Short mmCIF file of C-alpha atoms and ligand atoms in Angstrom, two decimals:
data_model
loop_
_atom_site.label_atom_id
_atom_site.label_comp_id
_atom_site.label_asym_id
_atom_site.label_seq_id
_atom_site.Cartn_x
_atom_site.Cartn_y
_atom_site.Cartn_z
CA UNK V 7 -22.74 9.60 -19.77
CA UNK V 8 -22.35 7.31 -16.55
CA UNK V 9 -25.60 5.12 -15.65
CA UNK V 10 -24.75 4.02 -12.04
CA UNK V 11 -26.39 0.41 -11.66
CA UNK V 12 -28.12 0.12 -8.09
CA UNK V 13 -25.70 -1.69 -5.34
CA UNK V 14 -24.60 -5.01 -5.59
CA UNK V 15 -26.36 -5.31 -8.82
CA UNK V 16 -24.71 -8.26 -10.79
CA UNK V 17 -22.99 -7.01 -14.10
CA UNK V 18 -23.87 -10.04 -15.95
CA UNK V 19 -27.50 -10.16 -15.44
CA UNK V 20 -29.83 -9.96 -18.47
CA UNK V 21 -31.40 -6.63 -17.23
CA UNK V 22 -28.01 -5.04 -17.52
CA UNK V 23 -27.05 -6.27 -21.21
CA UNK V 24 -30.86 -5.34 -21.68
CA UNK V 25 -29.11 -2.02 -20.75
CA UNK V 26 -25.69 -2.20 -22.36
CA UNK V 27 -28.08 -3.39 -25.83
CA UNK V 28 -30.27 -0.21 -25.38
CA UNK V 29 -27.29 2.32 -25.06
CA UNK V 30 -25.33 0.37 -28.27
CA UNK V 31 -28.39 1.32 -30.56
CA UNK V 32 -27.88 5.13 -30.20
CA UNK V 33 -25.18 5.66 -33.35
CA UNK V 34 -21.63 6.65 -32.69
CA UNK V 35 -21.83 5.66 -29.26
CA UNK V 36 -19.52 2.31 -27.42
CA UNK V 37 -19.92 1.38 -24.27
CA UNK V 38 -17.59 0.01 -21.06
CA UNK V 39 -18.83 -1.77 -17.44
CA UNK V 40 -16.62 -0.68 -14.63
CA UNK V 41 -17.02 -2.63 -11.61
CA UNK V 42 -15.53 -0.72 -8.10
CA UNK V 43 -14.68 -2.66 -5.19
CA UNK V 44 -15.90 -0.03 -3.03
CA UNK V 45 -15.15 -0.24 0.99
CA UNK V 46 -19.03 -1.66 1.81
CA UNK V 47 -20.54 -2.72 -2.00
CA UNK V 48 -19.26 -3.29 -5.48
CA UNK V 49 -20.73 -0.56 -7.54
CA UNK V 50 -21.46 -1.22 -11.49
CA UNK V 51 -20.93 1.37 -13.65
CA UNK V 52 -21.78 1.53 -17.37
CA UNK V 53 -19.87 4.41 -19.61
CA UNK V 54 -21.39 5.28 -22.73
CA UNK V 55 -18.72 6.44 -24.68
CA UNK V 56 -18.68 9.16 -28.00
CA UNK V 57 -21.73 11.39 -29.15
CA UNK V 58 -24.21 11.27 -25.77
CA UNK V 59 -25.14 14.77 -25.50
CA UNK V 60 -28.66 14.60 -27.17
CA UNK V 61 -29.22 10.79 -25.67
CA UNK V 62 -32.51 11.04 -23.28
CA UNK V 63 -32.09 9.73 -19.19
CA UNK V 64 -35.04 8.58 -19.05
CA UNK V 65 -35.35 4.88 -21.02
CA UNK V 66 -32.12 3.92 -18.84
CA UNK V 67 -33.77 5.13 -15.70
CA UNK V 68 -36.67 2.87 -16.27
CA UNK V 69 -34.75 -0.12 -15.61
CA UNK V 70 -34.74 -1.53 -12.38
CA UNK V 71 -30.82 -2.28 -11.71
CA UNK V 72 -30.71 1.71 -12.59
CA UNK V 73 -29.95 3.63 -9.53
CA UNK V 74 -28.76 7.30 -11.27
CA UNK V 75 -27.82 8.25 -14.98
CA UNK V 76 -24.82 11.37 -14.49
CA UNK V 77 -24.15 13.33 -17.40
CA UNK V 78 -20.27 13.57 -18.28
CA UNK V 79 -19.56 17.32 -17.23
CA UNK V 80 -15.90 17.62 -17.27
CA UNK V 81 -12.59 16.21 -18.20
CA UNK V 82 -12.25 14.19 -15.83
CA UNK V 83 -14.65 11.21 -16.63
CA UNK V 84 -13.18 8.44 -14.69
CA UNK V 85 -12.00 10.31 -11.35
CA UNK V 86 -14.47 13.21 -11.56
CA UNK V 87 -17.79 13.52 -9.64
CA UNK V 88 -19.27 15.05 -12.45
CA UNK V 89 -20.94 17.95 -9.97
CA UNK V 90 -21.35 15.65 -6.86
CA UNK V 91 -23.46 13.35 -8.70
CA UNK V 92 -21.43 10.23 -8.06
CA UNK V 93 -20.07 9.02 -5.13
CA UNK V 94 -17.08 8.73 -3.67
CA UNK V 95 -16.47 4.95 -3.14
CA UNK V 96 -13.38 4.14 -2.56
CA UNK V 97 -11.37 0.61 -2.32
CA UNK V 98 -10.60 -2.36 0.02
CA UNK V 99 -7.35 -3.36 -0.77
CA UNK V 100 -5.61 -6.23 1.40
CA UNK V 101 -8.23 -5.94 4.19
CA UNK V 102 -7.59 -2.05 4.33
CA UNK V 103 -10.21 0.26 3.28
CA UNK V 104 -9.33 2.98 1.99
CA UNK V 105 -11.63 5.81 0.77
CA UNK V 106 -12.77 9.53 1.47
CA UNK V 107 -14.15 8.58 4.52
CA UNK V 108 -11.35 6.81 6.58
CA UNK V 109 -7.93 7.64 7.93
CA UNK V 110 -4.43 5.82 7.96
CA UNK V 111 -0.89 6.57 8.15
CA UNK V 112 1.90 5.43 6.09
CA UNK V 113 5.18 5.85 7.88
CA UNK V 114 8.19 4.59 6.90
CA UNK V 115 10.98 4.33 5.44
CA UNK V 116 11.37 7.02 2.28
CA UNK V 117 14.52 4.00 1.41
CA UNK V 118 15.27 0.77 1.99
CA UNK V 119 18.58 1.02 2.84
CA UNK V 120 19.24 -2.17 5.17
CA UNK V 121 16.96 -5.16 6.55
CA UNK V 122 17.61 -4.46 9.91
CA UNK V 123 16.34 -0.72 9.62
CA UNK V 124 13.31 -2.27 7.55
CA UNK V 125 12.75 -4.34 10.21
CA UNK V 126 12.95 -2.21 13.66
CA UNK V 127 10.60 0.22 11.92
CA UNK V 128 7.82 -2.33 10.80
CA UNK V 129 8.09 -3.56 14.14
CA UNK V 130 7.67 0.25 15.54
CA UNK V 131 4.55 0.26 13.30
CA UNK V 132 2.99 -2.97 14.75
CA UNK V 133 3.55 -2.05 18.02
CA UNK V 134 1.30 0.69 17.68
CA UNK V 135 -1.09 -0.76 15.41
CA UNK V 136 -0.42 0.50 12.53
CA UNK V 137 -0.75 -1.81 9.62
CA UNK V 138 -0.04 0.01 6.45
CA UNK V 139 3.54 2.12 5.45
CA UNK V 140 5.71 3.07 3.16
CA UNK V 141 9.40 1.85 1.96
CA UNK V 142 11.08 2.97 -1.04
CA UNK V 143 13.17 0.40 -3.06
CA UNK V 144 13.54 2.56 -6.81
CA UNK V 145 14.02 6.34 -5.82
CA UNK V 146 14.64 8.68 -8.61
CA UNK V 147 16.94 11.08 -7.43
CA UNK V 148 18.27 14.39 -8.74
CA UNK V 149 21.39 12.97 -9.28
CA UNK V 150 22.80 10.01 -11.03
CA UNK V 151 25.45 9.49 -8.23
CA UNK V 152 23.25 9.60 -5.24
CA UNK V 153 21.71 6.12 -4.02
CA UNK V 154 18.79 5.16 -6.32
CA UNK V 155 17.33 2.39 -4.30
CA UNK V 156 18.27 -1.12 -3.44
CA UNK V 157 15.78 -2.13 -5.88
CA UNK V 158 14.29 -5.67 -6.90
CA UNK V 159 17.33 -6.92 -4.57
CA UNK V 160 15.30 -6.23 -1.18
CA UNK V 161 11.78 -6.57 -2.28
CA UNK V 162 11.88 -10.34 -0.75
CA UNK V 163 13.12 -9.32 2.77
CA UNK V 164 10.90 -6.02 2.80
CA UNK V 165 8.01 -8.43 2.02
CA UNK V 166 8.61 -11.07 4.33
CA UNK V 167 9.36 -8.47 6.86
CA UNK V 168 5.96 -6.63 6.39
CA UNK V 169 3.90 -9.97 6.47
CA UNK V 170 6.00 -10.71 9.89
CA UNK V 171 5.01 -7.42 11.18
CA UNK V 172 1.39 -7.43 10.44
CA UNK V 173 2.23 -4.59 7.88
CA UNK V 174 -0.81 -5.11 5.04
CA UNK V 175 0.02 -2.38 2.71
CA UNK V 176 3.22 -1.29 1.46
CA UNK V 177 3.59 2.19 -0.61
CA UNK V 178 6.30 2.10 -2.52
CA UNK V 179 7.35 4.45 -5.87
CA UNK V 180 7.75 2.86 -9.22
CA UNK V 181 9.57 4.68 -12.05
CA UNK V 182 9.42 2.15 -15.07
CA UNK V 183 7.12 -0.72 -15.80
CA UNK V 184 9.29 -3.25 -15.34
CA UNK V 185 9.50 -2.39 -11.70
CA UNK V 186 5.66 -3.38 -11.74
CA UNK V 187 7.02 -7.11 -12.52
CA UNK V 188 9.51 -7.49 -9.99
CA UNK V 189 7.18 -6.12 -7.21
CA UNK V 190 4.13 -8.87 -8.62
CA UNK V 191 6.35 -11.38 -8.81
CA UNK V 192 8.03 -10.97 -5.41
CA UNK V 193 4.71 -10.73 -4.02
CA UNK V 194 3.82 -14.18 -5.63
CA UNK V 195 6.80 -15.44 -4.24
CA UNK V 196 6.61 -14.61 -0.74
CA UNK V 197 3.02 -16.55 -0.94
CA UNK V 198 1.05 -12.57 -0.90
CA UNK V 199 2.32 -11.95 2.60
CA UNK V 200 1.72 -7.90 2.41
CA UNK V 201 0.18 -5.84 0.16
CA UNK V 202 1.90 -2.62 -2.31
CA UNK V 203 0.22 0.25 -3.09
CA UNK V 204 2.54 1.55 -6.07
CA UNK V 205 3.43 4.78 -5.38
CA UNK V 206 3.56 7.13 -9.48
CA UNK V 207 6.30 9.75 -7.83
CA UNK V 208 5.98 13.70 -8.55
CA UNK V 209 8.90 13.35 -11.00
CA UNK V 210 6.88 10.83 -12.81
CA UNK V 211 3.59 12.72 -12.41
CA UNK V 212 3.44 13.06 -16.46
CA UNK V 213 4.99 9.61 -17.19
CA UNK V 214 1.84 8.71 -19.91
CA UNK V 215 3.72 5.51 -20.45
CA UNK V 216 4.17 4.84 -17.32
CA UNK V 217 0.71 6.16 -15.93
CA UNK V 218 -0.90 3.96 -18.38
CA UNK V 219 0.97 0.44 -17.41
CA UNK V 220 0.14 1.38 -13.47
CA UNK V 221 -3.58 1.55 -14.62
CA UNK V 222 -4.08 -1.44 -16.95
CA UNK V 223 -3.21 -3.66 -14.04
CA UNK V 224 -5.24 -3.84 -11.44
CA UNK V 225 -3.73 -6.22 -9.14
CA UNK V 226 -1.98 -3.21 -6.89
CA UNK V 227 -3.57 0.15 -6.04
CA UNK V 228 -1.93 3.23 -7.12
CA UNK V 229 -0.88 6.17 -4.98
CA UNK V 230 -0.89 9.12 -7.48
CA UNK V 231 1.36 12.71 -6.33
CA UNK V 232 0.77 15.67 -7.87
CA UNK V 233 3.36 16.78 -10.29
CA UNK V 234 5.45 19.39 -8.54
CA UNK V 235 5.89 22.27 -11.01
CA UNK V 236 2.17 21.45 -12.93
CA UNK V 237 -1.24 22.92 -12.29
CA UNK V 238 -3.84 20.73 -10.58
CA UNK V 239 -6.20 19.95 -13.45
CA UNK V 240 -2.80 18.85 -15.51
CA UNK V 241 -2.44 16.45 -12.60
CA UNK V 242 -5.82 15.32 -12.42
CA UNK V 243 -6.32 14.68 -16.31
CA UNK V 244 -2.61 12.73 -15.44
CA UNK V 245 -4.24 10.68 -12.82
CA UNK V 246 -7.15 10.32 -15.24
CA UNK V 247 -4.39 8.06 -17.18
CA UNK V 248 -4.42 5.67 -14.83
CA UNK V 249 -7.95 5.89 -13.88
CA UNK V 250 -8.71 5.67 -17.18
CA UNK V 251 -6.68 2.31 -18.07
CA UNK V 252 -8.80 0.15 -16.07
CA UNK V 253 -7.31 0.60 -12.45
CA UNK V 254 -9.88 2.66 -10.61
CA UNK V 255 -7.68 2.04 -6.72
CA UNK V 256 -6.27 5.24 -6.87
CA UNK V 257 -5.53 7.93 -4.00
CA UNK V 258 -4.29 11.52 -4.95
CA UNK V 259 -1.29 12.87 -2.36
CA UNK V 260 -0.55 16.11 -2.20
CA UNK V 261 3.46 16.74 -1.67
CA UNK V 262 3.80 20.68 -2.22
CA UNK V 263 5.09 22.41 -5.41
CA UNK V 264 8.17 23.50 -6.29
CA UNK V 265 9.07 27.16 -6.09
CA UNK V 266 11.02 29.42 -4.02
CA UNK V 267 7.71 31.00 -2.76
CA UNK V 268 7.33 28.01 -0.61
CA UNK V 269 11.24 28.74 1.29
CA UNK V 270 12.31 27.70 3.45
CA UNK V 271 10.41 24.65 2.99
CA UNK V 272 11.47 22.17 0.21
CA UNK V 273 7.48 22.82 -1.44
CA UNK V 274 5.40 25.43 -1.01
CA UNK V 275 3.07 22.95 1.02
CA UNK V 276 -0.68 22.81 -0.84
CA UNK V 277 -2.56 21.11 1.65
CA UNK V 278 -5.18 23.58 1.37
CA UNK V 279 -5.94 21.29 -1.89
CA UNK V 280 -7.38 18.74 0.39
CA UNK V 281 -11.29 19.96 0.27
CA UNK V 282 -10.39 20.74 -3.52
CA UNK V 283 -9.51 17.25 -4.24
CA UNK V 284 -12.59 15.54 -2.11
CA UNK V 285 -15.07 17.68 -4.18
CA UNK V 286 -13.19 17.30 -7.79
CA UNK V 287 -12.62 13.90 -7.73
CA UNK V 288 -14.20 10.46 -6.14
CA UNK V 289 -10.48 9.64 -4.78
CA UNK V 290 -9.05 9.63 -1.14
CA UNK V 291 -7.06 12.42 -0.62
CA UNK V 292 -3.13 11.74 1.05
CA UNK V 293 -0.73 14.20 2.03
CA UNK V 294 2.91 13.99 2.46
CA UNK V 295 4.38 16.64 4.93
CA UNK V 296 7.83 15.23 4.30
CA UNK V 297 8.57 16.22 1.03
CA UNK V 298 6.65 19.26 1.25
CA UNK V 299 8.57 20.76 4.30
CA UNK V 300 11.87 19.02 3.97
CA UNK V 301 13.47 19.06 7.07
CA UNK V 302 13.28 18.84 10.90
CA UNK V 303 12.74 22.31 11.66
CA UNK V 304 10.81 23.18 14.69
CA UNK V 305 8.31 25.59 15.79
CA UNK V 306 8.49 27.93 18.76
CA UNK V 307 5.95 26.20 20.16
CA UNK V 308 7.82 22.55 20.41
CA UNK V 309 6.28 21.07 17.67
CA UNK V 310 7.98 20.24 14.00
CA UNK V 311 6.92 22.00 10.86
CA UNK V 312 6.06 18.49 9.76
CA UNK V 313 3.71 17.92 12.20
CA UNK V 314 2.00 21.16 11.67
CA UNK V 315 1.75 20.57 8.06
CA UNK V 316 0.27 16.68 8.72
CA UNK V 317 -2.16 18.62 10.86
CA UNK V 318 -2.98 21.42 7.71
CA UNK V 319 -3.74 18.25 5.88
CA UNK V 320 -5.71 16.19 8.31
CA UNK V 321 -7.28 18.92 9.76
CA UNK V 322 -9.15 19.66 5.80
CA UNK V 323 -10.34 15.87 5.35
CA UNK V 324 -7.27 13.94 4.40
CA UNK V 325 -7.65 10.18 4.61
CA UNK V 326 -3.71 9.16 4.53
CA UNK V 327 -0.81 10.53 5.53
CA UNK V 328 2.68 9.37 4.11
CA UNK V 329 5.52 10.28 6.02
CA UNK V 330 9.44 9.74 6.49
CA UNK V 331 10.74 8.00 9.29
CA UNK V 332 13.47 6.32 10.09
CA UNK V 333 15.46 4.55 13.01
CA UNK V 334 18.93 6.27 12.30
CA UNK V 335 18.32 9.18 9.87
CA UNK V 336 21.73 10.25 10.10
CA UNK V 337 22.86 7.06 8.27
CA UNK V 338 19.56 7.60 5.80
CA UNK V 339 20.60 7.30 1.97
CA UNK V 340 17.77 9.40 0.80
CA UNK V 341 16.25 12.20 2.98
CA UNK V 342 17.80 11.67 6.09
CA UNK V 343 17.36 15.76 6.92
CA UNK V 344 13.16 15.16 6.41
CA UNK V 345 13.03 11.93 8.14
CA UNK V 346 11.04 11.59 11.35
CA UNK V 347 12.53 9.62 14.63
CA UNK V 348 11.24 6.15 15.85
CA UNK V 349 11.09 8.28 19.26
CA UNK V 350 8.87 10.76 17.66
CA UNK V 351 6.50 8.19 16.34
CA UNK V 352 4.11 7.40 19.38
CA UNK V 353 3.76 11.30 19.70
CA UNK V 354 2.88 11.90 16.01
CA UNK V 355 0.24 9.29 15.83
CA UNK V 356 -1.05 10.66 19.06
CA UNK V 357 -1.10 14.82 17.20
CA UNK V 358 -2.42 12.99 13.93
CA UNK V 359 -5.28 11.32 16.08
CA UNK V 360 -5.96 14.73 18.18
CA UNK V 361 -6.46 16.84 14.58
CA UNK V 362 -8.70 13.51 12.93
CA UNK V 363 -11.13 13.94 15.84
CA UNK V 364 -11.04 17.29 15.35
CA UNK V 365 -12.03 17.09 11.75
CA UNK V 366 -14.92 14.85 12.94
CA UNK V 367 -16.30 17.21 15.53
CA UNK V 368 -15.95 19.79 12.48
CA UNK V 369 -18.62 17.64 10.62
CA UNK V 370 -20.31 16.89 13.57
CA UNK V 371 -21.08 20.78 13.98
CA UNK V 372 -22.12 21.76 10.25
CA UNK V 373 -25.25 22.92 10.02
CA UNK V 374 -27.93 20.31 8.48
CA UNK V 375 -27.39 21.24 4.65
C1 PEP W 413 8.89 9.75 -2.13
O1 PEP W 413 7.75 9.73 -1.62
O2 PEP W 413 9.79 8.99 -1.80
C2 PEP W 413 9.17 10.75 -3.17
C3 PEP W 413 10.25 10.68 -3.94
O3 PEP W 413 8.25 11.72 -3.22
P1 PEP W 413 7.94 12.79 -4.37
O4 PEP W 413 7.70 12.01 -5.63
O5 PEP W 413 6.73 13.48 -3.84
O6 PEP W 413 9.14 13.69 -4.44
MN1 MN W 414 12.15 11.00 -0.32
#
């Protein structure tokens, strides 16, 4: 059972231990007080942990600082929306909000290969406004003899870069705790001038270990993709790991799944997920056409299979799009086939912008439900 405390309510106040104290008395059952930095309020949220099925609504809704009490009706407690009841409320992270309702891209680099390539395409981003991306410093690869990332060794210059460039949020893949470290501590050293979203890779999707160390910090969000070869509600009680460890910053991607069904794309791409994800879960919702299609393959009609599979995505609701780009992909490490020109930038922000405002006018046409 979830008893949603009314906005802004303070989580030390007397009425809510009055609260916490009434919930303790009921036998078998703990409690825990979340409190979300949503994008407008902080929301307080008391769990009431073990036997709650017979526990009445009604004392708890008596209480003033009570806005809602939600029974628990699924698996995924701290993620779910428990049948709509609870809302979707997102995060502000670095100045950035992020949540169901808004829209950003994260282009960038899929690996840090070299400053100056770091640099031109931060300063691509800024020029057009853009203040959050992605750059990959640990990439687990298929192979033990392909690059695996420059690692801690350019986290100071991609930084420093990102802070010079007006860049606030950096995504960037972790594949062991330790990597958590290095990133906190480089961001301590370079006096906090970005932000990083850490970034729990499809390879990684079932990583307990490491899904658990992402969510009991809670300095950096987490960007959570979808195991590749597992079915969505094993990747949703996975992101309920991290969800469920204290960290409550988390947005779901969808990158395709791997299976020849999906050729000749790298993933069968499952952007139809999108809607599925906004009503399962309280998260924002990301896609990432890169990995899903793979390559630079283009339409008839002039545009790239990546940009029609951004547009499945953005088209359904998505709030973030992570994609590959980079200023020489022919000299790319990882992913040069997938990765997107600096030339092609200004015209896929412009196709990304075209489909958002299409997904608006599709709300602003519903019927009054
Ligand atoms: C990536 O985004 O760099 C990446 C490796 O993606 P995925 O985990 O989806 O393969
Ligand atoms: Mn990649």
């Amino acid at each position: 059972m979830i008893i949603v405390m009314k906005a802004d309510t303070d989580a030390n106040s007397d009425e809510v231990q009055r609260v916490v104290e009434l919930a303790q008395r009921f036998p078998g059952v703990s409690t825990e007080i979340h409190q979300i930095q949503g994008a407008t309020r902080v929301l307080t949220e008391l769990y009431l942990l073990g036997s709650t099925g017979t526990i009445p609504t009604d004392p708890f809704e008596e209480f003033t600082c009570v806005e809602k009490v939600v029974r628990i009706t699924e698996k995924f407690r701290s993620i779910g929306r428990h049948g709509g009841d609870l809302a979707a409320v997102g995060f502000e992270y670095n100045g950035i909000k992020i949540s169901q309702d808004d829209f950003h891209l994260f282009p960038g680099l899929c690996a840090v290969d070299k400053r100056e390539h770091v640099d031109t395409m931060f300063a691509a981003l800024a020029r057009h406004g853009i203040q959050t991306a992605r750059a990959g410093a640990y990439k687990p690869r298929t192979s033990p003899y392909d690059f695996q990332g420059l690692e801690a060794e350019c986290l100071p210059y991609v930084f420093e870069l990102a802070g010079h460039h007006g860049i606030r949020i950096v995504s960037m893949e972790v594949t062991h705790e330790s990597h958590l470290d290095q990133i906190q501590q480089a961001l301590h050293e370079c006096g906090h001038a970005t932000g990083v979203m850490v970034q729990i890779g499809t390879r990684n999707a079932q990583n307990f270990e490491l899904l658990k160390a992402v969510g009991q910090q809670d300095e950096l969000p987490v960007l959570f993709k979808r195991g590749m070869g597992i079915t969505l509600t094993e990747s949703l009680n996975a992101c309920e790991y991290v969800a469920s460890g204290g960290n409550r910053r988390i947005v779901f991607c969808l990158r395709g799944m791997k299976t020849n069904f999906g050729d000749p794309h790298r993933n069968l791409v499952d952007f139809g997920h999108v809607s599925v994800i906004r009503r399962l879960t309280r998260l924002p919702v990301c896609v990432d056409p890169s990995h899903s299609v793979g390559s630079r393959s283009v339409s008839p009609d002039g545009l790239l299979d990546i940009f029609h599979a951004t547009a499945q995505g953005v088209i359904s609701g998505a709030n973030a799009v992570l994609v590959d780009f980079h200023p020489h992909p022919e000299e790319a490490l990882c992913d040069g086939p997938q990765a997107l020109r600096l030339e092609e930038l200004e015209h896929f922000i412009e196709d990304a912008r075209v489909v958002r405002e299409a997904y608006e006018k599709r709300l602003a046409i519903r019927p009054e439900g």
